[in-house]
Coordinates of C-alpha atoms and ligand atoms in Angstrom, one line a residue:
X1 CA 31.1 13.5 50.9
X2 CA 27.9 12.5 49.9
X3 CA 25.8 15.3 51.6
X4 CA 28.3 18.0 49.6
X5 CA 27.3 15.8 46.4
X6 CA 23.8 16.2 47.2
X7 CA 24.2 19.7 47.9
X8 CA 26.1 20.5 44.9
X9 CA 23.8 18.1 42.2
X10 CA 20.7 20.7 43.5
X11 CA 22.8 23.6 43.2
X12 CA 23.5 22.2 39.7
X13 CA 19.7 21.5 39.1
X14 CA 18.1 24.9 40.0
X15 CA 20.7 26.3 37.8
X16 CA 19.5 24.3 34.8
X17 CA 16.0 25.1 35.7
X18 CA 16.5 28.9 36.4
X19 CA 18.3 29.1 32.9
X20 CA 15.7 26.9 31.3
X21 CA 13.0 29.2 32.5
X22 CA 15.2 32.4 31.6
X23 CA 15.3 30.5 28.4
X24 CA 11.6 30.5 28.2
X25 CA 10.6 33.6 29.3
X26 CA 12.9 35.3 26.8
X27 CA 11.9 33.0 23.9
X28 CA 8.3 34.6 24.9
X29 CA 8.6 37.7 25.2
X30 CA 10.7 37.4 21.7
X31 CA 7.9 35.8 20.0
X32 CA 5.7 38.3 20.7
X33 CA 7.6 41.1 19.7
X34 CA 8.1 39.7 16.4
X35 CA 7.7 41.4 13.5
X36 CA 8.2 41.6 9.9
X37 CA 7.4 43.6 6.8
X38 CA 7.3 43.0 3.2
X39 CA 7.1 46.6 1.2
X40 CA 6.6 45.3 -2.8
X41 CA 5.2 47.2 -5.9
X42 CA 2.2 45.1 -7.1
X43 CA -0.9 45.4 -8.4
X44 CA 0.3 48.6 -9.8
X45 CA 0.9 49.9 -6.1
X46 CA 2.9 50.0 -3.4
X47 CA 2.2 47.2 -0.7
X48 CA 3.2 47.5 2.8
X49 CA 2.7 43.9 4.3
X50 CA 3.5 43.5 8.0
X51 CA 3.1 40.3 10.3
X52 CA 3.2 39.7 14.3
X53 CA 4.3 37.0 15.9
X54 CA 6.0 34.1 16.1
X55 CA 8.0 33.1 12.1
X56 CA 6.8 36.6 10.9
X57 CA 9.5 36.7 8.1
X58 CA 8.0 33.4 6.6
X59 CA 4.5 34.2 6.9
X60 CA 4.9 37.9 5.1
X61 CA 7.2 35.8 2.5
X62 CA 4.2 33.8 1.8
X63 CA 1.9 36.6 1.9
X64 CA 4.8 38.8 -0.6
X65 CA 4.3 35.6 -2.8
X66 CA 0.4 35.2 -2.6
X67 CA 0.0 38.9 -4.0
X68 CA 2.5 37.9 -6.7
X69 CA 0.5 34.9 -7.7
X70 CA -2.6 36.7 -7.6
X71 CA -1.2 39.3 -9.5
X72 CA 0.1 37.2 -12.6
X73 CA -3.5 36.0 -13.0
X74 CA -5.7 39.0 -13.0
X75 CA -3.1 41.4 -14.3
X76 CA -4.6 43.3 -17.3
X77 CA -1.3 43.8 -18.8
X78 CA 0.9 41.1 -18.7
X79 CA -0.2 39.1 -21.8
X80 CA 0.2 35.7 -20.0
X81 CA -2.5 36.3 -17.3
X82 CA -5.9 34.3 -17.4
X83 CA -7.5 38.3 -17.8
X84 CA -5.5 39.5 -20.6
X85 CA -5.9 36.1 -22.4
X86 CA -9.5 36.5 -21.9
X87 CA -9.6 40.1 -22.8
X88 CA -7.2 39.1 -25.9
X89 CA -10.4 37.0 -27.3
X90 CA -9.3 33.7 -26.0
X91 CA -12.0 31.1 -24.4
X92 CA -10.0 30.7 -20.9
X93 CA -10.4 27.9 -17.9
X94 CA -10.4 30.3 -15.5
X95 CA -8.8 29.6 -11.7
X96 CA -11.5 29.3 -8.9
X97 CA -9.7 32.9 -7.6
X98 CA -10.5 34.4 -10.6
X99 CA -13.7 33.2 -11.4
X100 CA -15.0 33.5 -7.9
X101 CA -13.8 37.5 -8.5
X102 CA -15.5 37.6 -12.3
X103 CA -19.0 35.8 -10.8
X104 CA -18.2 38.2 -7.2
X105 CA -18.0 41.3 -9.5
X106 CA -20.8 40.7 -12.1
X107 CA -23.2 40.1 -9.0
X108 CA -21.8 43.5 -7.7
X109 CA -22.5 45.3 -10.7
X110 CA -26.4 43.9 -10.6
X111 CA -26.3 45.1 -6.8
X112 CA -24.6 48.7 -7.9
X113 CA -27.5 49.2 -10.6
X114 CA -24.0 49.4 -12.9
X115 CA -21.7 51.8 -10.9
X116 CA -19.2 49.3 -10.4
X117 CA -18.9 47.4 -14.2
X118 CA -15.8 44.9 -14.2
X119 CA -16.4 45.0 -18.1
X120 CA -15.5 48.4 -18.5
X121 CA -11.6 48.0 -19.6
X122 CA -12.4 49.2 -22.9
X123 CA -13.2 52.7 -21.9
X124 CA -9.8 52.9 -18.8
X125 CA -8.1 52.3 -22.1
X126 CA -9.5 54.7 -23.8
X127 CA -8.4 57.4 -21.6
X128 CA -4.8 55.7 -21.0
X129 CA -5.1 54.9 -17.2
X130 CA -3.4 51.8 -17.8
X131 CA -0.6 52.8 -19.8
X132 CA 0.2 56.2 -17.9
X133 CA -0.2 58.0 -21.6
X134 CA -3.1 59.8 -21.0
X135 CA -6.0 61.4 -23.1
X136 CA -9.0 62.7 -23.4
X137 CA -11.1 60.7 -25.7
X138 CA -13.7 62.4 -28.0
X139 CA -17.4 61.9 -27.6
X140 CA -18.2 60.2 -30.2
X141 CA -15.0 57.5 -29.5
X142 CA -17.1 57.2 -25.8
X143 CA -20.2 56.7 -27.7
X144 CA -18.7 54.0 -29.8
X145 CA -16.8 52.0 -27.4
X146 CA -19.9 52.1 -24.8
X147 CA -21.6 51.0 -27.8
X148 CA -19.5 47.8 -28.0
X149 CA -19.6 47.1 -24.5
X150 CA -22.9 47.5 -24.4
X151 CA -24.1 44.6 -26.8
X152 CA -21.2 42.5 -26.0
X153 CA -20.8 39.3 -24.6
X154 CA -19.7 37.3 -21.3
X155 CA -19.9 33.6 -21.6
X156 CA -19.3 31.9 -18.0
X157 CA -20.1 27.9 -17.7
X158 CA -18.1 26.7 -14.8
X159 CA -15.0 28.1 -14.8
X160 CA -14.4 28.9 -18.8
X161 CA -14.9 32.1 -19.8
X162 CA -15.1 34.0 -23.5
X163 CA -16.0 37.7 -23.9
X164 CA -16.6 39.1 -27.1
X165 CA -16.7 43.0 -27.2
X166 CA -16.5 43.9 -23.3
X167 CA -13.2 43.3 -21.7
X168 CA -12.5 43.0 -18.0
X169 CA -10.6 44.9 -15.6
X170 CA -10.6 43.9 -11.8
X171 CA -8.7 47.2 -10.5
X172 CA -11.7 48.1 -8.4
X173 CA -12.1 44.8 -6.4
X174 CA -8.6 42.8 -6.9
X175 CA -6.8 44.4 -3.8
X176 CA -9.6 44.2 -2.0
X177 CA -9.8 40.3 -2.3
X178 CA -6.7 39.8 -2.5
X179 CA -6.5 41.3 1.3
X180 CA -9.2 39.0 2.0
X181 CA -7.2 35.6 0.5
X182 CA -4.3 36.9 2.5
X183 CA -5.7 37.0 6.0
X184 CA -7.2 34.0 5.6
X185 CA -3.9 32.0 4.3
X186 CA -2.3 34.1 7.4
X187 CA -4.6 33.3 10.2
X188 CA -4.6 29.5 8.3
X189 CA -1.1 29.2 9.2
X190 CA -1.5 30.5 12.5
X191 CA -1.5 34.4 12.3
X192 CA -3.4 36.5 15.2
X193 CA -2.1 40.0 14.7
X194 CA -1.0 41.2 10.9
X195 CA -1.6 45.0 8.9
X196 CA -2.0 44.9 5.1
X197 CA -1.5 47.6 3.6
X198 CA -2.2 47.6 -0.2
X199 CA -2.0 50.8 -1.7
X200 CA -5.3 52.7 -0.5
X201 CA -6.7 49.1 0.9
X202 CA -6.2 47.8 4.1
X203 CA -6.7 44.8 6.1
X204 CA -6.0 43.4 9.5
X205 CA -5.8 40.2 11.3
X206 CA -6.7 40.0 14.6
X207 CA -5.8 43.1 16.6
X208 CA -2.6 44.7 17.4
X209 CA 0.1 42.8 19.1
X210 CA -1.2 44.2 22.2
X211 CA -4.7 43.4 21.9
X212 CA -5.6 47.0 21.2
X213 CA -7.6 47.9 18.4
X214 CA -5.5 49.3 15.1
X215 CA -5.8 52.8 14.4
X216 CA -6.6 53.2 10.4
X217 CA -6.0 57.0 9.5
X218 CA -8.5 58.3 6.7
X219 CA -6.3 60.7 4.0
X220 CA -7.7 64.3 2.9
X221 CA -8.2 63.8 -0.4
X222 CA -7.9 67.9 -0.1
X223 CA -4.4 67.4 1.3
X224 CA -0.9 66.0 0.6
X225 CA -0.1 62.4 1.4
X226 CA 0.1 63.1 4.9
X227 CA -3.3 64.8 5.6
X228 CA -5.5 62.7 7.3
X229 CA -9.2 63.5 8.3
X230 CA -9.9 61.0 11.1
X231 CA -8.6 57.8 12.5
X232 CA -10.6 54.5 12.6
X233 CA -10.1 52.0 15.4
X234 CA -11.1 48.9 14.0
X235 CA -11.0 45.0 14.6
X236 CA -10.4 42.1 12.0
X237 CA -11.7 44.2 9.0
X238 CA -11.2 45.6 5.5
X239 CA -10.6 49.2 5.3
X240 CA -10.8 50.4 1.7
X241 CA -10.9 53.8 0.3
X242 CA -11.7 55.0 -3.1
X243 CA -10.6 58.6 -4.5
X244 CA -10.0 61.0 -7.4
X245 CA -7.0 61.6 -6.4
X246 CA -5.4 58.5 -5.8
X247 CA -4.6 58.5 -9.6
X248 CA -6.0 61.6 -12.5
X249 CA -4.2 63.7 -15.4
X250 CA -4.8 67.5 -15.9
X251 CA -5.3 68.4 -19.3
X252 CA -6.4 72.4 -20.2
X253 CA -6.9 72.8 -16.8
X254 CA -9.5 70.1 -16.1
X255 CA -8.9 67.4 -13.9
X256 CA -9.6 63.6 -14.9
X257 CA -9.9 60.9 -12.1
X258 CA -9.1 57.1 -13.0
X259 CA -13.0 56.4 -11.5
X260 CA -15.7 56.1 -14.1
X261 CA -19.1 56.4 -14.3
X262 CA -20.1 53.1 -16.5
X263 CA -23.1 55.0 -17.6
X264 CA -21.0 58.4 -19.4
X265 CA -17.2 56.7 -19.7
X266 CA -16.2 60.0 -18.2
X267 CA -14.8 60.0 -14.8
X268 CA -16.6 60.1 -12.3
X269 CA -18.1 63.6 -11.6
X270 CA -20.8 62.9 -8.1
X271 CA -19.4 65.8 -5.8
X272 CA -17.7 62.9 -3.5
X273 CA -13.9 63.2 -3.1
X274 CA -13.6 60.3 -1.6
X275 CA -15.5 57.0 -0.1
X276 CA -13.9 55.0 2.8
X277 CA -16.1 51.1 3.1
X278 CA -15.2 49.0 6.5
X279 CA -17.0 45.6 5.8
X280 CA -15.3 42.4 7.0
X281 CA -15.7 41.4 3.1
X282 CA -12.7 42.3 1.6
X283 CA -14.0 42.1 -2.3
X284 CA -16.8 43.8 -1.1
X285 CA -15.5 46.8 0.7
X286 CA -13.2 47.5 -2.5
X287 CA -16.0 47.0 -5.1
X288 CA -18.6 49.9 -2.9
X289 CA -15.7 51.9 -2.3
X290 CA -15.1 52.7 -6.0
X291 CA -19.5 52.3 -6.7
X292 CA -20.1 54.3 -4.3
X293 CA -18.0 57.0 -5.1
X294 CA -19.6 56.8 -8.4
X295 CA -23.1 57.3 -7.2
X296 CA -22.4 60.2 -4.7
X297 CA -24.0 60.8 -1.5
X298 CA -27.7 60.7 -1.9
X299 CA -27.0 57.1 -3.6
X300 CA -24.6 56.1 -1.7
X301 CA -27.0 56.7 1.6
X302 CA -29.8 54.8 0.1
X303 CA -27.7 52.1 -1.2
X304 CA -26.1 52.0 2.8
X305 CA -29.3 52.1 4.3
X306 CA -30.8 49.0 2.2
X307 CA -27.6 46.8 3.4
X308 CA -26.1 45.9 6.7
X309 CA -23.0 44.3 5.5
X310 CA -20.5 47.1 5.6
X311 CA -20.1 51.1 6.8
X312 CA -18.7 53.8 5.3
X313 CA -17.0 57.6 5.3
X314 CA -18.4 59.8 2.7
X315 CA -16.1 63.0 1.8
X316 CA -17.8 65.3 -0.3
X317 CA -16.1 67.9 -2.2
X318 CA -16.4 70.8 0.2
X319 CA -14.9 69.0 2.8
X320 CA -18.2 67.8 4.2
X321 CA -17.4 64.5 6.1
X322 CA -20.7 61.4 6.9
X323 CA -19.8 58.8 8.7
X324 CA -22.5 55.9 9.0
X325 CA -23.8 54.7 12.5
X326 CA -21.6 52.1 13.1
X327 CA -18.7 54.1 12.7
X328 CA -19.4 56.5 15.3
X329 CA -17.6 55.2 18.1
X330 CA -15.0 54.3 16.5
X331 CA -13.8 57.5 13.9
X332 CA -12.4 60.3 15.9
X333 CA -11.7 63.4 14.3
X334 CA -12.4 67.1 15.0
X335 CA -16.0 67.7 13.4
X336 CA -18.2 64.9 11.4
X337 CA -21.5 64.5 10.4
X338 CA -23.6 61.1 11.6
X339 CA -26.1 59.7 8.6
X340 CA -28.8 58.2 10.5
X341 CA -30.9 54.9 9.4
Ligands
LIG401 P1 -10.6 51.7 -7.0 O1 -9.2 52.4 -6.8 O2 -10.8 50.5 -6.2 O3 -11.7 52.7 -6.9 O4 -10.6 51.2 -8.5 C1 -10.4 52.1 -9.6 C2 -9.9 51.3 -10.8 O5 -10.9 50.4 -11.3 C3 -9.5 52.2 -12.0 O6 -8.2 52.5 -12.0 C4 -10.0 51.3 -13.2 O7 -9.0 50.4 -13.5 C5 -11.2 50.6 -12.7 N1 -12.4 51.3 -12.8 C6 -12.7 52.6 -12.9 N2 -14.0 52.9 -12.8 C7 -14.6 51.7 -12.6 C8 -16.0 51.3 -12.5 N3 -17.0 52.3 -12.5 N4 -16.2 50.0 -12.3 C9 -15.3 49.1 -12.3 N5 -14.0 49.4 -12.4 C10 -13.6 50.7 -12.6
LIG402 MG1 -12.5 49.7 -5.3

């Protein structure tokens, strides 16, 4: 009797055990197929935000509601945001996020010798890229409204700001950071593997699920929305890409791009069709992609060559692509040129 007992109480174990492990294994091989995406309109774009691991759903909730916060204070439109109550004339105690991007931007716009100007707002309105009702705005209204901005003012003593004249618009740098404040809140709560997709910006945490690198394609701005010129196998990095075409009106045959050249407040005309900047810097890679577009390629390879904080693809109008040495290994496409230092 008591030798079946015996036998049976182990049978009985290394069932419990065997399930337990079963158990385990599956719970494991669950986690690490987890996955979860948030695709929201924000930012005036749409965002496709996708998570790996284990409580994916919760952490691309909280990144879903990170965007949105971000969003409601550095929105240029909604009236209620600390930049439209700036821009409205009001003195405003600005949030650290904001007024680490208003100090981040003004220091970029020394850096860019004025290609990337967060104070230009007054002239994107002029030509209606915020609204959608788009114009072309006489000379002399360009004159007058450069004018203003140019003798305007930007009060910034700890975090309250004032601007008389000048008003601000973040578009070129606010997806770029907020990329950055999402991978860090994500790899915070635990995050290794995640692809943010914000419109034309992307960032990643970690690497892929698998440990491979992630494979970033580049658009042809020549092409439709599925032409691509080259992929990008990347780490833990920004990926940000600034174009005409992302966003322009056609008006007598011309076409207008939503990128302006601070120093003309006419779109940008530099005989690059688009600029690609993988930095690890988030705000960074957003503010060079739209400066450098700006300055076009001679620029654009002196300002690379002076720095060693981010690389870049250079598109030029004829199709013409320069990718900078430390993309080499990593951009695969068909035919390229390599700038040199
Ligand atoms: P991005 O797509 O990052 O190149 O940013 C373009 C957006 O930034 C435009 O839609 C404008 O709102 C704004 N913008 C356009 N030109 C400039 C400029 N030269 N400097 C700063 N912001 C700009
Ligand atoms: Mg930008």
């Amino acid at each position: 009797m008591r030798e079946e007992n015996t036998e049976e109480n182990l049978v009985i174990a290394m069932k419990k055990w065997t399930a337990l492990l079963l158990a385990l294994l599956l719970s494991l091989l669950c986690g690490c197929k987890q996955e979860s995406t948030a695709e929201i309109f924000a930012m005036d774009t749409v965002m496709e935000l996708t998570v790996y691991g284990p409580d994916a759903a919760e952490h691309t909730a909280m990144a879903a509601e990170t965007v949105r916060r971000l969003e409601r204070k550095l929105s240029v439109t909604d009236e209620s945001s600390e930049v439209a109550r700036l821009n409205a004339g009001e003195t405003v105690t600005l949030s650290d996020e904001t007024a680490e991007l208003l100090r981040r931007g003004l220091a970029l716009r020394e850096e860019t010798g004025g290609a990337l100007d967060p104070a230009i707002y007054p002239v994107v309105r002029l030509w209606g890229f915020t609204t959608g009702e788009y114009r072309v705005p006489s000379g002399a209204e360009i004159a007058e409204t450069l004018e203003e901005i140019r003798s305007g003012t930007l009060s910034l003593k700890e975090n309250t700001a004032a601007v008389q004249g000048i008003q601000l618009d973040f578009g070129a740098v606010a997806k770029g950071y907020t990329g950055a404040v999402l991978a860090e809140a994500l790899k915070a709560a635990g995050v290794t593997s995640a692809l943010l997709k914000l419109g034309g910006s992307v960032q990643t945490v970690g690497t892929k699920p698998d440990g491979s690198p992630w494979r970033i394609a580049i658009r042809n701005p020549a092409g439709d929305e599925n032409a691509y010129l080259g992929i990008l196998e990347v780490g833990e990095t920004a990926v940000i890409t600034s174009g005409g075409y992302q966003r322009y009106f056609v008006e007598d045959g011309v076409r207008y791009s939503h990128i302006l050249d601070p120093a003309s407040g006419y779109p940008a005309d530099s005989g690059l069709s688009s600029v690609t900047i993988v930095s690890e810097d988030g705000l960074l890679a957003d503010g060079l992609s739209t400066a450098l577009y700006v300055m076009g390629l001679e620029k654009a390879e002196q300002f690379w060559q002076s720095r060693s904080d981010f690389e870049a693809v250079l598109v030029e109008e004829d199709g013409t692509i320069h990718v900078t040495e430390g993309l080499e290994d990593c951009f695969l496409c068909d035919e390229f040129v390599v700038i040199r230092r």
